[in-house]
Short mmCIF file of C-alpha atoms and ligand atoms in Angstrom, two decimals:
data_model
loop_
_atom_site.label_atom_id
_atom_site.label_comp_id
_atom_site.label_asym_id
_atom_site.label_seq_id
_atom_site.Cartn_x
_atom_site.Cartn_y
_atom_site.Cartn_z
CA MET S 8 -111.22 20.79 -85.05
CA THR S 9 -108.93 18.05 -86.38
CA GLU S 10 -108.80 14.84 -84.24
CA ASP S 11 -105.50 13.04 -83.90
CA VAL S 12 -106.88 9.55 -84.51
CA VAL S 13 -110.37 8.30 -85.31
CA ILE S 14 -111.06 4.61 -85.01
CA ALA S 15 -114.02 3.17 -86.89
CA GLY S 16 -115.41 0.24 -84.90
CA ALA S 17 -115.72 -0.48 -81.14
CA GLY S 18 -115.16 -4.22 -81.46
CA PRO S 19 -112.41 -5.71 -79.32
CA ASN S 20 -109.59 -4.62 -81.64
CA GLY S 21 -110.76 -1.00 -81.99
CA LEU S 22 -111.25 -0.74 -78.28
CA PHE S 23 -107.91 -2.19 -77.43
CA LEU S 24 -106.12 0.12 -79.89
CA ALA S 25 -107.88 3.07 -78.34
CA CYS S 26 -106.58 2.02 -74.94
CA GLU S 27 -103.03 1.63 -76.27
CA LEU S 28 -103.15 5.08 -77.87
CA ARG S 29 -104.42 6.55 -74.64
CA LEU S 30 -101.51 4.94 -72.70
CA ALA S 31 -99.13 6.49 -75.25
CA GLY S 32 -100.60 9.95 -74.71
CA VAL S 33 -102.97 10.22 -77.68
CA LYS S 34 -106.72 10.79 -77.33
CA PRO S 35 -108.59 8.90 -80.03
CA VAL S 36 -112.29 9.07 -80.94
CA VAL S 37 -114.00 5.77 -81.54
CA LEU S 38 -117.04 5.70 -83.88
CA GLU S 39 -119.38 2.71 -83.48
CA ARG S 40 -122.41 2.32 -85.69
CA LEU S 41 -124.33 0.18 -83.15
CA PRO S 42 -126.15 2.18 -80.48
CA GLU S 43 -125.60 -0.69 -77.91
CA PRO S 44 -122.94 -3.36 -77.57
CA PRO S 45 -123.91 -6.45 -79.60
CA SER S 46 -125.23 -9.49 -77.83
CA THR S 47 -124.47 -12.04 -80.61
CA PRO S 48 -121.98 -14.62 -79.36
CA LYS S 49 -118.66 -14.76 -81.14
CA ALA S 50 -115.43 -15.76 -79.50
CA ASN S 51 -115.46 -18.19 -76.61
CA GLY S 52 -111.97 -17.50 -75.53
CA LEU S 53 -108.47 -16.17 -76.13
CA VAL S 54 -105.74 -18.49 -77.31
CA GLY S 55 -102.00 -17.76 -77.60
CA ARG S 56 -99.63 -14.95 -76.87
CA VAL S 57 -102.59 -12.54 -76.45
CA VAL S 58 -103.17 -13.90 -72.94
CA GLN S 59 -99.69 -12.87 -71.90
CA LEU S 60 -100.23 -9.55 -73.61
CA LEU S 61 -103.22 -8.89 -71.43
CA ASP S 62 -101.12 -9.82 -68.42
CA TYR S 63 -98.42 -7.39 -69.51
CA ARG S 64 -101.01 -4.62 -69.51
CA GLY S 65 -102.60 -5.71 -66.20
CA LEU S 66 -105.80 -6.61 -67.99
CA TYR S 67 -105.58 -10.35 -67.48
CA GLN S 68 -106.16 -9.86 -63.77
CA ARG S 69 -109.19 -7.59 -64.15
CA ILE S 70 -110.72 -9.75 -66.87
CA SER S 71 -110.15 -13.20 -65.34
CA GLY S 72 -109.96 -12.40 -61.66
CA ALA S 73 -106.93 -14.67 -61.54
CA GLY S 74 -103.27 -13.80 -60.77
CA LYS S 75 -100.71 -14.84 -63.31
CA PRO S 76 -101.53 -16.88 -66.45
CA SER S 77 -99.90 -20.26 -67.09
CA PRO S 78 -99.30 -22.16 -70.35
CA ALA S 79 -102.14 -24.52 -71.22
CA PRO S 80 -101.55 -28.20 -70.36
CA GLY S 81 -103.12 -29.20 -73.67
CA TYR S 82 -105.04 -27.84 -76.66
CA GLN S 83 -106.20 -29.21 -79.99
CA PHE S 84 -105.25 -28.92 -83.67
CA ALA S 85 -107.79 -29.96 -86.31
CA GLY S 86 -109.33 -32.38 -83.77
CA PHE S 87 -106.04 -33.91 -82.71
CA PRO S 88 -105.31 -33.66 -78.94
CA LEU S 89 -102.22 -31.49 -78.49
CA GLU S 90 -100.46 -32.66 -75.38
CA LEU S 91 -98.43 -29.66 -74.11
CA ARG S 92 -97.67 -30.44 -70.48
CA SER S 93 -94.58 -32.38 -71.34
CA LEU S 94 -93.16 -29.43 -73.36
CA GLY S 95 -92.42 -27.34 -70.30
CA ASP S 96 -91.94 -23.86 -71.73
CA HIS S 97 -94.38 -23.03 -74.53
CA PRO S 98 -96.38 -19.88 -75.53
CA LEU S 99 -99.84 -21.41 -75.89
CA TYR S 100 -101.90 -19.77 -73.18
CA VAL S 101 -105.70 -20.06 -73.07
CA LEU S 102 -108.33 -17.84 -71.41
CA PRO S 103 -111.95 -19.02 -71.77
CA LEU S 104 -113.99 -15.83 -72.10
CA PRO S 105 -117.08 -14.86 -73.99
CA GLN S 106 -116.35 -12.00 -76.41
CA ARG S 107 -119.24 -10.05 -74.91
CA THR S 108 -117.41 -10.01 -71.56
CA LEU S 109 -114.09 -9.04 -73.20
CA GLU S 110 -115.71 -6.13 -75.01
CA ALA S 111 -117.45 -4.97 -71.78
CA ARG S 112 -114.20 -5.01 -69.81
CA LEU S 113 -112.33 -3.25 -72.59
CA THR S 114 -115.03 -0.59 -72.84
CA GLU S 115 -114.80 0.06 -69.10
CA TYR S 116 -111.04 0.26 -69.32
CA ALA S 117 -111.14 2.58 -72.32
CA LEU S 118 -113.65 4.86 -70.61
CA GLU S 119 -111.46 5.00 -67.47
CA LEU S 120 -108.52 6.02 -69.63
CA GLY S 121 -110.58 8.83 -71.16
CA VAL S 122 -111.33 7.33 -74.57
CA GLU S 123 -114.33 8.93 -76.27
CA ILE S 124 -116.69 6.29 -77.73
CA ARG S 125 -119.43 7.72 -79.94
CA ARG S 126 -122.10 5.05 -80.41
CA GLY S 127 -124.72 5.15 -83.12
CA GLN S 128 -122.17 6.77 -85.50
CA GLU S 129 -121.48 5.00 -88.69
CA LEU S 130 -118.65 5.87 -91.02
CA VAL S 131 -120.19 6.05 -94.48
CA SER S 132 -117.42 7.43 -96.61
CA LEU S 133 -113.93 9.10 -96.39
CA SER S 134 -111.45 11.00 -98.44
CA GLN S 135 -107.83 11.87 -97.61
CA ASP S 136 -105.05 14.25 -98.63
CA GLU S 137 -101.49 14.65 -97.46
CA ASP S 138 -102.49 16.25 -94.16
CA LYS S 139 -105.74 14.77 -93.04
CA VAL S 140 -108.65 12.34 -93.52
CA VAL S 141 -112.17 13.59 -93.87
CA VAL S 142 -114.74 11.15 -92.45
CA GLU S 143 -118.42 11.32 -93.27
CA THR S 144 -120.75 9.68 -90.80
CA ASN S 145 -124.50 9.37 -90.50
CA ASP S 146 -124.20 12.27 -88.03
CA GLY S 147 -121.90 14.75 -89.77
CA THR S 148 -118.26 15.27 -90.85
CA LEU S 149 -115.02 14.84 -88.91
CA GLU S 150 -111.44 15.61 -89.76
CA THR S 151 -108.65 13.52 -88.38
CA ARG S 152 -104.91 13.20 -88.88
CA TYR S 153 -105.20 9.36 -88.99
CA LEU S 154 -108.09 6.92 -89.45
CA VAL S 155 -108.00 3.29 -88.36
CA GLY S 156 -110.53 0.92 -89.85
CA ALA S 157 -111.34 -1.63 -87.15
CA ASP S 158 -114.77 -2.05 -88.68
CA GLY S 159 -114.76 -5.83 -89.12
CA GLY S 160 -114.55 -8.20 -92.09
CA HIS S 161 -116.90 -6.17 -94.29
CA SER S 162 -114.87 -3.01 -93.59
CA VAL S 163 -116.22 0.09 -95.24
CA VAL S 164 -112.85 1.79 -94.60
CA ARG S 165 -110.96 -0.90 -96.50
CA LYS S 166 -113.33 -0.63 -99.46
CA GLN S 167 -113.32 3.18 -99.43
CA VAL S 168 -109.53 3.36 -99.77
CA GLY S 169 -109.51 0.64 -102.41
CA ILE S 170 -107.38 -2.00 -100.60
CA GLY S 171 -108.05 -5.40 -102.17
CA PHE S 172 -109.08 -8.31 -99.98
CA PRO S 173 -107.97 -11.35 -101.96
CA GLY S 174 -108.51 -14.92 -100.77
CA THR S 175 -111.14 -17.65 -100.92
CA SER S 176 -114.67 -18.21 -99.88
CA ASP S 177 -115.44 -21.87 -99.16
CA ASP S 178 -119.14 -22.69 -99.07
CA SER S 179 -118.70 -26.46 -99.26
CA PHE S 180 -119.79 -26.94 -95.67
CA THR S 181 -122.37 -25.69 -93.21
CA SER S 182 -122.08 -25.19 -89.47
CA VAL S 183 -124.76 -25.20 -86.84
CA GLN S 184 -124.41 -24.43 -83.15
CA GLY S 185 -126.73 -24.75 -80.19
CA ARG S 186 -126.73 -24.63 -76.38
CA VAL S 187 -128.28 -27.68 -74.78
CA LEU S 188 -128.62 -29.76 -71.59
CA LEU S 189 -127.02 -33.19 -72.02
CA ASP S 190 -128.24 -36.04 -69.93
CA PRO S 191 -125.27 -37.53 -67.92
CA SER S 192 -126.12 -40.91 -69.49
CA ALA S 193 -124.49 -39.60 -72.68
CA PHE S 194 -121.04 -39.84 -71.10
CA THR S 195 -118.82 -42.77 -70.09
CA THR S 196 -117.31 -42.74 -66.58
CA GLY S 197 -114.25 -41.23 -68.24
CA GLY S 198 -116.32 -38.20 -69.38
CA GLU S 199 -116.33 -39.24 -73.08
CA ILE S 200 -119.18 -39.87 -75.55
CA GLU S 201 -118.86 -43.23 -77.36
CA THR S 202 -119.48 -43.20 -81.13
CA PRO S 203 -118.95 -45.76 -83.90
CA ASP S 204 -115.89 -43.71 -84.98
CA GLY S 205 -114.26 -43.54 -81.59
CA PRO S 206 -114.67 -41.53 -78.40
CA VAL S 207 -115.63 -37.81 -78.38
CA ARG S 208 -113.91 -35.63 -75.83
CA PRO S 209 -115.09 -32.19 -74.75
CA PHE S 210 -113.25 -29.08 -76.08
CA GLN S 211 -112.00 -30.97 -79.13
CA TRP S 212 -113.26 -31.35 -82.67
CA HIS S 213 -114.16 -34.95 -83.44
CA ARG S 214 -114.05 -35.86 -87.12
CA SER S 215 -116.32 -38.63 -88.46
CA PRO S 216 -116.72 -39.77 -92.08
CA ARG S 217 -119.74 -37.49 -92.23
CA GLY S 218 -118.61 -34.27 -90.64
CA ALA S 219 -117.17 -32.88 -87.40
CA PHE S 220 -118.60 -32.35 -83.93
CA ALA S 221 -117.48 -30.39 -80.91
CA LEU S 222 -118.84 -30.09 -77.43
CA ALA S 223 -117.90 -27.42 -74.88
CA PRO S 224 -119.22 -27.51 -71.31
CA PHE S 225 -119.26 -23.83 -70.42
CA GLU S 226 -121.68 -24.10 -67.49
CA PRO S 227 -122.46 -27.15 -65.30
CA GLY S 228 -124.63 -29.51 -67.30
CA VAL S 229 -125.07 -27.05 -70.21
CA PHE S 230 -123.07 -27.61 -73.36
CA ARG S 231 -122.42 -25.71 -76.51
CA VAL S 232 -122.70 -28.19 -79.40
CA SER S 233 -121.16 -27.31 -82.76
CA LEU S 234 -121.30 -29.37 -86.01
CA LEU S 235 -119.70 -29.01 -89.41
CA GLU S 236 -121.21 -30.92 -92.35
CA TRP S 237 -119.96 -31.02 -95.91
CA GLY S 238 -122.29 -31.34 -98.97
CA ARG S 239 -125.51 -30.37 -97.15
CA PRO S 240 -127.94 -27.98 -98.90
CA ALA S 241 -127.36 -24.40 -97.83
CA VAL S 242 -130.09 -22.93 -95.63
CA SER S 243 -130.39 -19.16 -95.02
CA GLU S 244 -128.55 -17.95 -91.91
CA ASP S 245 -131.69 -16.05 -90.95
CA ILE S 246 -133.75 -19.20 -90.40
CA PRO S 247 -133.49 -20.13 -86.73
CA VAL S 248 -131.81 -23.48 -85.85
CA THR S 249 -134.18 -25.80 -83.91
CA LEU S 250 -133.40 -28.48 -81.33
CA ASP S 251 -134.80 -31.12 -83.71
CA GLU S 252 -132.49 -29.90 -86.41
CA LEU S 253 -129.48 -30.11 -84.06
CA ARG S 254 -130.52 -33.64 -83.03
CA ALA S 255 -130.70 -34.73 -86.63
CA ALA S 256 -127.30 -33.23 -87.48
CA VAL S 257 -125.80 -34.98 -84.40
CA ARG S 258 -127.25 -38.27 -85.58
CA ARG S 259 -125.83 -37.83 -89.07
CA VAL S 260 -122.36 -36.77 -87.91
CA LEU S 261 -121.86 -38.95 -84.82
CA GLY S 262 -123.87 -41.94 -86.05
CA ARG S 263 -125.85 -41.96 -82.76
CA ASP S 264 -128.42 -39.92 -80.87
CA LEU S 265 -127.58 -37.74 -77.88
CA PRO S 266 -130.10 -37.18 -75.05
CA MET S 267 -130.37 -33.37 -75.47
CA SER S 268 -132.97 -30.92 -74.19
CA LEU S 269 -133.34 -27.17 -73.94
CA PRO S 270 -132.00 -25.45 -70.82
CA GLU S 271 -134.57 -23.38 -68.86
CA ASP S 272 -132.62 -20.22 -69.56
CA ASP S 273 -132.44 -20.91 -73.28
CA ASP S 274 -130.39 -18.20 -74.99
CA PRO S 275 -131.66 -18.01 -78.59
CA LEU S 276 -128.61 -15.96 -79.58
CA VAL S 277 -126.30 -18.90 -79.17
CA TRP S 278 -128.19 -20.86 -81.86
CA ARG S 279 -126.76 -20.13 -85.18
CA ARG S 280 -126.10 -21.49 -88.63
CA ARG S 281 -123.51 -20.53 -91.19
CA THR S 282 -122.57 -21.58 -94.68
CA GLY S 283 -118.84 -21.94 -95.23
CA SER S 284 -116.15 -19.51 -94.23
CA ASN S 285 -113.85 -16.89 -95.79
CA ALA S 286 -110.05 -16.83 -95.77
CA ARG S 287 -108.95 -13.39 -96.96
CA GLN S 288 -106.23 -10.85 -96.17
CA ALA S 289 -105.94 -7.20 -97.09
CA GLU S 290 -103.23 -6.61 -99.73
CA ARG S 291 -101.79 -3.92 -97.47
CA TYR S 292 -102.56 -2.57 -94.08
CA ARG S 293 -102.00 1.10 -94.82
CA GLU S 294 -103.06 3.56 -97.47
CA GLY S 295 -101.70 7.04 -96.70
CA ARG S 296 -103.26 8.14 -93.40
CA VAL S 297 -105.64 5.24 -93.22
CA LEU S 298 -104.72 1.94 -91.49
CA LEU S 299 -106.55 -1.36 -91.17
CA LEU S 300 -106.81 -3.45 -87.99
CA GLY S 301 -108.25 -6.81 -86.92
CA ASP S 302 -110.95 -8.47 -89.03
CA ALA S 303 -110.88 -5.49 -91.39
CA ALA S 304 -107.36 -6.70 -92.33
CA HIS S 305 -107.91 -10.45 -92.24
CA VAL S 306 -110.67 -13.02 -91.92
CA HIS S 307 -110.19 -16.79 -91.69
CA PRO S 308 -111.99 -19.91 -90.41
CA ALA S 309 -112.69 -19.68 -86.69
CA VAL S 310 -111.26 -23.14 -85.94
CA GLY S 311 -108.98 -23.05 -82.97
CA GLY S 312 -110.02 -19.49 -82.09
CA PRO S 313 -107.02 -17.56 -83.39
CA GLY S 314 -108.89 -14.29 -84.32
CA LEU S 315 -108.36 -12.25 -81.26
CA ASN S 316 -104.81 -13.44 -80.69
CA LEU S 317 -104.05 -12.00 -84.13
CA GLY S 318 -106.14 -8.85 -83.91
CA LEU S 319 -105.28 -7.72 -80.39
CA GLN S 320 -101.56 -8.18 -81.14
CA ASP S 321 -102.03 -6.13 -84.28
CA ALA S 322 -103.50 -3.44 -81.98
CA VAL S 323 -100.58 -3.44 -79.53
CA ASN S 324 -98.13 -3.32 -82.45
CA LEU S 325 -99.91 -0.38 -84.04
CA GLY S 326 -100.71 1.62 -80.89
CA TRP S 327 -97.33 2.88 -79.89
CA LYS S 328 -96.14 3.42 -83.44
CA LEU S 329 -99.20 5.50 -84.43
CA ALA S 330 -98.88 7.48 -81.16
CA ALA S 331 -95.24 8.13 -81.96
CA GLU S 332 -96.24 9.46 -85.36
CA VAL S 333 -98.98 11.66 -83.92
CA ARG S 334 -96.77 13.00 -81.13
CA GLY S 335 -93.94 13.68 -83.53
CA TRP S 336 -91.12 11.46 -82.29
CA ALA S 337 -91.45 8.54 -84.73
CA PRO S 338 -88.30 7.72 -86.62
CA PRO S 339 -88.80 7.56 -90.41
CA GLY S 340 -90.58 4.41 -91.47
CA LEU S 341 -91.70 3.39 -87.98
CA LEU S 342 -95.41 3.32 -88.91
CA ASP S 343 -94.70 1.17 -91.90
CA THR S 344 -93.25 -1.54 -89.72
CA TYR S 345 -96.85 -2.16 -88.56
CA GLU S 346 -97.58 -3.80 -91.88
CA SER S 347 -94.17 -5.39 -92.44
CA GLU S 348 -94.34 -6.98 -88.98
CA ARG S 349 -98.00 -7.95 -88.72
CA LEU S 350 -98.96 -8.97 -92.29
CA PRO S 351 -96.84 -12.20 -92.19
CA LEU S 352 -98.54 -13.15 -88.94
CA GLY S 353 -101.96 -12.82 -90.66
CA ARG S 354 -100.66 -15.08 -93.40
CA ARG S 355 -99.65 -17.72 -90.88
CA VAL S 356 -103.16 -17.72 -89.35
CA LEU S 357 -104.71 -18.21 -92.82
CA LEU S 358 -102.28 -21.09 -93.31
CA HIS S 359 -103.06 -22.99 -90.16
CA THR S 360 -106.84 -22.37 -90.08
CA GLN S 361 -107.23 -23.45 -93.64
CA ALA S 362 -104.98 -26.50 -93.00
CA GLN S 363 -107.21 -27.40 -90.03
CA MET S 364 -110.40 -27.16 -92.06
CA THR S 365 -108.91 -29.43 -94.67
CA LEU S 366 -107.82 -31.90 -92.05
CA LEU S 367 -111.36 -31.89 -90.54
CA SER S 368 -113.10 -32.40 -93.89
CA PRO S 369 -114.32 -35.87 -94.94
CA GLY S 370 -112.72 -38.20 -97.46
CA GLU S 371 -110.42 -41.21 -97.38
CA GLU S 372 -107.48 -39.23 -98.73
CA VAL S 373 -107.87 -36.78 -95.84
CA GLY S 374 -107.92 -39.77 -93.53
CA SER S 375 -104.45 -40.82 -94.84
CA VAL S 376 -103.07 -37.36 -94.25
CA ARG S 377 -104.56 -37.34 -90.76
CA ALA S 378 -103.01 -40.76 -89.95
CA LEU S 379 -99.56 -39.37 -90.92
CA PHE S 380 -100.16 -36.11 -89.14
CA GLY S 381 -101.21 -38.00 -86.03
CA GLU S 382 -97.90 -39.83 -86.04
CA LEU S 383 -95.95 -36.61 -86.38
CA LEU S 384 -97.81 -35.13 -83.41
CA ASP S 385 -96.33 -37.87 -81.19
CA GLU S 386 -93.05 -35.97 -81.57
CA SER S 387 -92.60 -33.22 -78.97
CA VAL S 388 -90.72 -31.09 -81.42
CA VAL S 389 -93.78 -31.07 -83.77
CA ARG S 390 -96.12 -30.23 -80.90
CA GLN S 391 -93.85 -27.39 -79.86
CA ARG S 392 -93.87 -26.08 -83.39
CA ILE S 393 -97.64 -26.25 -83.69
CA ALA S 394 -98.06 -24.62 -80.25
CA GLU S 395 -95.84 -21.74 -81.38
CA MET S 396 -97.67 -21.37 -84.57
CA LEU S 397 -101.09 -21.31 -82.87
CA ALA S 398 -99.78 -18.81 -80.29
CA GLY S 399 -98.46 -16.52 -83.07
CA ALA S 400 -94.97 -16.96 -81.62
CA ASP S 401 -93.28 -18.62 -84.59
CA VAL S 402 -92.55 -15.38 -86.47
CA ARG S 403 -89.68 -13.26 -85.33
CA TYR S 404 -89.80 -9.61 -86.24
CA ASP S 405 -86.91 -8.72 -88.45
CA LEU S 406 -85.10 -6.14 -86.36
CA THR S 407 -81.80 -4.85 -87.63
CA ALA S 408 -79.49 -4.89 -84.56
CA PRO S 409 -76.62 -7.22 -83.75
CA ALA S 410 -78.08 -10.71 -83.56
CA HIS S 411 -79.15 -12.08 -80.20
CA PRO S 412 -81.56 -15.02 -79.76
CA LEU S 413 -84.07 -12.63 -78.04
CA LEU S 414 -84.06 -10.01 -80.76
CA GLY S 415 -87.41 -9.59 -82.39
CA ARG S 416 -88.94 -12.01 -79.95
CA TRP S 417 -91.50 -11.55 -77.19
CA MET S 418 -89.74 -10.65 -73.93
CA PRO S 419 -90.26 -13.59 -71.59
CA ASP S 420 -91.88 -12.92 -68.24
CA VAL S 421 -88.64 -13.35 -66.28
CA PRO S 422 -88.93 -13.16 -62.45
CA LEU S 423 -87.13 -10.02 -61.21
CA ARG S 424 -85.79 -8.37 -58.10
CA ALA S 425 -86.18 -4.70 -58.67
CA ASP S 426 -87.74 -1.73 -56.93
CA GLY S 427 -91.21 -3.09 -56.08
CA VAL S 428 -91.28 -5.26 -59.27
CA THR S 429 -91.27 -9.06 -59.25
CA ARG S 430 -91.57 -9.93 -62.99
CA VAL S 431 -91.26 -8.39 -66.42
CA ALA S 432 -95.09 -8.25 -66.94
CA GLU S 433 -95.30 -5.64 -64.16
CA LEU S 434 -92.82 -3.40 -66.01
CA MET S 435 -95.01 -3.30 -69.11
CA ARG S 436 -98.25 -2.09 -67.47
CA SER S 437 -97.59 1.53 -68.39
CA GLY S 438 -97.25 0.71 -72.12
CA ARG S 439 -93.83 2.37 -72.25
CA ALA S 440 -90.54 0.96 -73.58
CA VAL S 441 -88.14 -0.29 -70.98
CA LEU S 442 -84.35 -0.66 -70.79
CA LEU S 443 -83.92 -3.57 -68.45
CA ASP S 444 -80.40 -3.58 -67.12
CA PHE S 445 -79.18 -6.72 -65.34
CA THR S 446 -75.57 -5.60 -64.69
CA GLY S 447 -75.80 -1.86 -63.99
CA ALA S 448 -73.70 -1.06 -67.08
CA HIS S 449 -76.27 1.53 -68.18
CA ASP S 450 -76.70 3.12 -64.74
CA GLY S 451 -77.85 6.74 -65.20
CA PHE S 452 -79.54 6.04 -68.54
CA GLU S 453 -82.28 8.52 -69.32
CA HIS S 454 -84.51 8.73 -72.38
CA GLU S 455 -87.68 10.55 -73.21
CA GLN S 456 -89.51 7.39 -74.44
CA VAL S 457 -87.73 4.63 -72.52
CA ASP S 458 -87.92 3.80 -68.75
CA TYR S 459 -84.74 2.55 -67.17
CA VAL S 460 -85.00 -0.38 -64.76
CA ARG S 461 -82.09 -1.93 -62.92
CA ALA S 462 -83.01 -5.44 -61.90
CA GLU S 463 -81.57 -8.77 -60.87
CA THR S 464 -82.69 -12.22 -61.87
CA ALA S 465 -81.27 -15.70 -61.30
CA GLU S 466 -80.40 -16.33 -64.99
CA PRO S 467 -80.31 -13.04 -66.97
CA PRO S 468 -81.27 -13.67 -70.60
CA ALA S 469 -78.77 -10.90 -71.61
CA ASP S 470 -76.72 -8.20 -69.84
CA ALA S 471 -79.47 -5.66 -70.75
CA VAL S 472 -82.62 -5.72 -72.88
CA LEU S 473 -84.46 -2.97 -74.69
CA ILE S 474 -88.20 -3.87 -74.65
CA ARG S 475 -90.53 -2.09 -76.99
CA PRO S 476 -93.94 -0.98 -75.64
CA ASP S 477 -95.55 -3.98 -77.39
CA GLY S 478 -93.38 -6.40 -75.34
CA TYR S 479 -90.94 -7.32 -78.15
CA VAL S 480 -87.18 -7.10 -77.76
CA ALA S 481 -85.59 -4.33 -79.86
CA TRP S 482 -82.02 -4.85 -78.62
CA ALA S 483 -80.29 -7.28 -76.25
CA GLY S 484 -76.84 -6.99 -74.68
CA GLY S 485 -73.58 -6.17 -76.38
CA ASP S 486 -73.13 -3.21 -78.74
CA GLY S 487 -75.69 -1.25 -80.72
CA LEU S 488 -77.95 0.24 -78.04
CA THR S 489 -77.64 3.78 -79.43
CA GLU S 490 -78.49 2.53 -82.98
CA ALA S 491 -81.45 0.56 -81.70
CA LEU S 492 -82.70 3.59 -79.79
CA GLY S 493 -82.35 5.72 -82.91
CA GLN S 494 -84.14 3.08 -85.04
CA TRP S 495 -87.17 2.74 -82.77
CA PHE S 496 -87.38 5.92 -80.70
CA ARG S 497 -85.39 8.50 -82.73
CA MET S 498 -84.30 10.79 -79.91
CA SER S 499 -80.95 9.67 -78.54
CA GLU S 500 -80.44 8.92 -74.87
CA LYS S 501 -79.68 11.91 -72.68
CA VAL S 502 -76.89 10.13 -70.75
C1 FAD H 1 -118.81 -17.72 -84.52
C2 FAD H 1 -117.48 -17.07 -84.26
C3 FAD H 1 -116.69 -17.63 -83.24
C4 FAD H 1 -115.45 -17.07 -83.02
N1 FAD H 1 -114.63 -17.60 -82.04
C5 FAD H 1 -113.42 -17.07 -81.73
C6 FAD H 1 -112.70 -17.55 -80.64
O1 FAD H 1 -113.06 -18.45 -79.91
N2 FAD H 1 -111.50 -16.91 -80.38
C7 FAD H 1 -111.06 -15.83 -81.14
O2 FAD H 1 -109.99 -15.34 -80.85
N3 FAD H 1 -111.79 -15.38 -82.15
C8 FAD H 1 -112.97 -15.94 -82.48
N4 FAD H 1 -113.74 -15.43 -83.46
C9 FAD H 1 -113.20 -14.24 -84.23
C10 FAD H 1 -113.42 -12.97 -83.46
O3 FAD H 1 -114.78 -12.87 -83.06
C11 FAD H 1 -113.05 -11.76 -84.38
O4 FAD H 1 -111.75 -11.95 -84.83
C12 FAD H 1 -113.23 -10.41 -83.67
O5 FAD H 1 -114.58 -10.13 -83.41
C13 FAD H 1 -112.64 -9.32 -84.54
O6 FAD H 1 -112.75 -8.11 -83.85
P1 FAD H 1 -112.68 -6.72 -84.61
O7 FAD H 1 -112.75 -5.67 -83.52
O8 FAD H 1 -111.63 -6.67 -85.59
O9 FAD H 1 -114.07 -6.66 -85.49
P2 FAD H 1 -115.56 -6.82 -85.03
O10 FAD H 1 -115.66 -7.64 -83.77
O11 FAD H 1 -116.30 -7.27 -86.24
O12 FAD H 1 -115.99 -5.35 -84.68
C14 FAD H 1 -116.14 -4.37 -85.66
C15 FAD H 1 -116.98 -3.27 -85.06
O13 FAD H 1 -117.11 -2.21 -86.04
C16 FAD H 1 -118.45 -1.74 -86.12
N5 FAD H 1 -118.62 -1.20 -87.45
C17 FAD H 1 -118.73 -1.86 -88.62
N6 FAD H 1 -118.83 -0.98 -89.65
C18 FAD H 1 -118.79 0.25 -89.12
C19 FAD H 1 -118.84 1.57 -89.71
N7 FAD H 1 -118.93 1.74 -91.00
N8 FAD H 1 -118.76 2.63 -88.87
C20 FAD H 1 -118.69 2.45 -87.49
N9 FAD H 1 -118.62 1.20 -86.92
C21 FAD H 1 -118.70 0.14 -87.74
C22 FAD H 1 -119.27 -3.03 -85.86
O14 FAD H 1 -120.58 -2.71 -85.45
C23 FAD H 1 -118.44 -3.70 -84.78
O15 FAD H 1 -118.79 -3.31 -83.47
C24 FAD H 1 -114.97 -15.92 -83.74
C25 FAD H 1 -115.78 -15.37 -84.74
C26 FAD H 1 -117.04 -15.89 -84.96
C27 FAD H 1 -117.96 -15.30 -85.99
#
């Protein structure tokens, strides 16, 4: 039997892609080498457009238990506070969430949708011809029409198909992280920690002449403490971090002691050390019938937490296009737009994470750049620009249709009056494309791949909007609807 799509890796990106394919009518098989979900802590939250994406699929509600997401009132960039409240409309949304929980919720959702997840199955090699990919695992051989490598930064799939992974590895710094109780005496009445180099605020990197420090209160009284230090001797990542070691690193970086102790429910998995970080991107995201997704396609410093914003949006971009290819209705070249649209976004994340690491590193010359940068961040236009970059919203897909400001952009979550629907996000739950008609000019429209919705709103952004399954605008108002339908969905409208 030949599978339609095999996904190597049940990390967040592989799982989300599997759900997207299922919504689009394709039944993928997910191979995961680990017999059980991993318990190692990775991401602490989602930052950027991805939060709205989860809302558009109805997952925000089941993951967070909350209703509708709102833009964050503030964030940080390289340790600078990023005041966002005064900007009004901006795309930087934040959802604090351990990666373990995200993976558990995505697994539940995938299983509900009927995705087959085969745990304990490791892809060891592959070969492909014009019609299929042959996958060898520790458990046997599979044939599939398409293979997606969502198998993380060390991707076997990427190596097997010979896609290069150029970039840099920076081992000039070490990071340690621990989870501690902090005595309230550590804080001023304003909730800050005083240090010789200025106050330290939670949820924000603090740069000192000796390194950088961050503190995140995830549970009452319990804090995750992270430190970056440059020029320290490298210690193996396998040697456990101790409380005394963390205390000493705090003293070096902050220039003062902190009253720290171990919580009763100490979680040894949170304690970790690393040397340096990698900043690399796959030369291309596709080789024949094999595609790369998530960390398999790009790795970068974790500063600011952009990884899942990038990877999960890769997945939603790829899902409907790959499904269209498998189901036989994809217009020529559709699948290649996965790379042409998403590779530039990966490049942007490499740019801003590396820039942030440079701005956090020690040295007087860095101090001068920071001083200038701090002045620029007083300007709301600069903060808007940075917020859009961190959210992954500063790149517009290059869609060839008559120009409209919305074209190639994320469809905003406009409030609607339509049949049982109150906002755009609710239209996107099914994962199908939508022709949203604000004037009735397209009344009677029917299309195999596109739902028609007649709606009213106070200030329509266009007379009508064609929204792709990934939430991006393929056409807006005016002429050219038939061409846009042909470009993205091939079959022409019935009426
Ligand atoms: C310390 C740390 C903190 C981070 N913080 C954040 C944050 O706050 N916010 C954020 O957005 N991102 C953060 N990230 C990044 C984020 O964790 C990654 O971007 C994310 O895990 C990538 O998901 P993925 O599904 O592409 O790959 P992975 O999570 O690496 O999953 C790949 C899966 O493939 C499996 N696999 C590997 N090889 C094979 C094989 N040959 N066959 C079958 N299965 C295989 C693996 O077992 C794994 O389950 C952080 C990362 C780290 C390390």
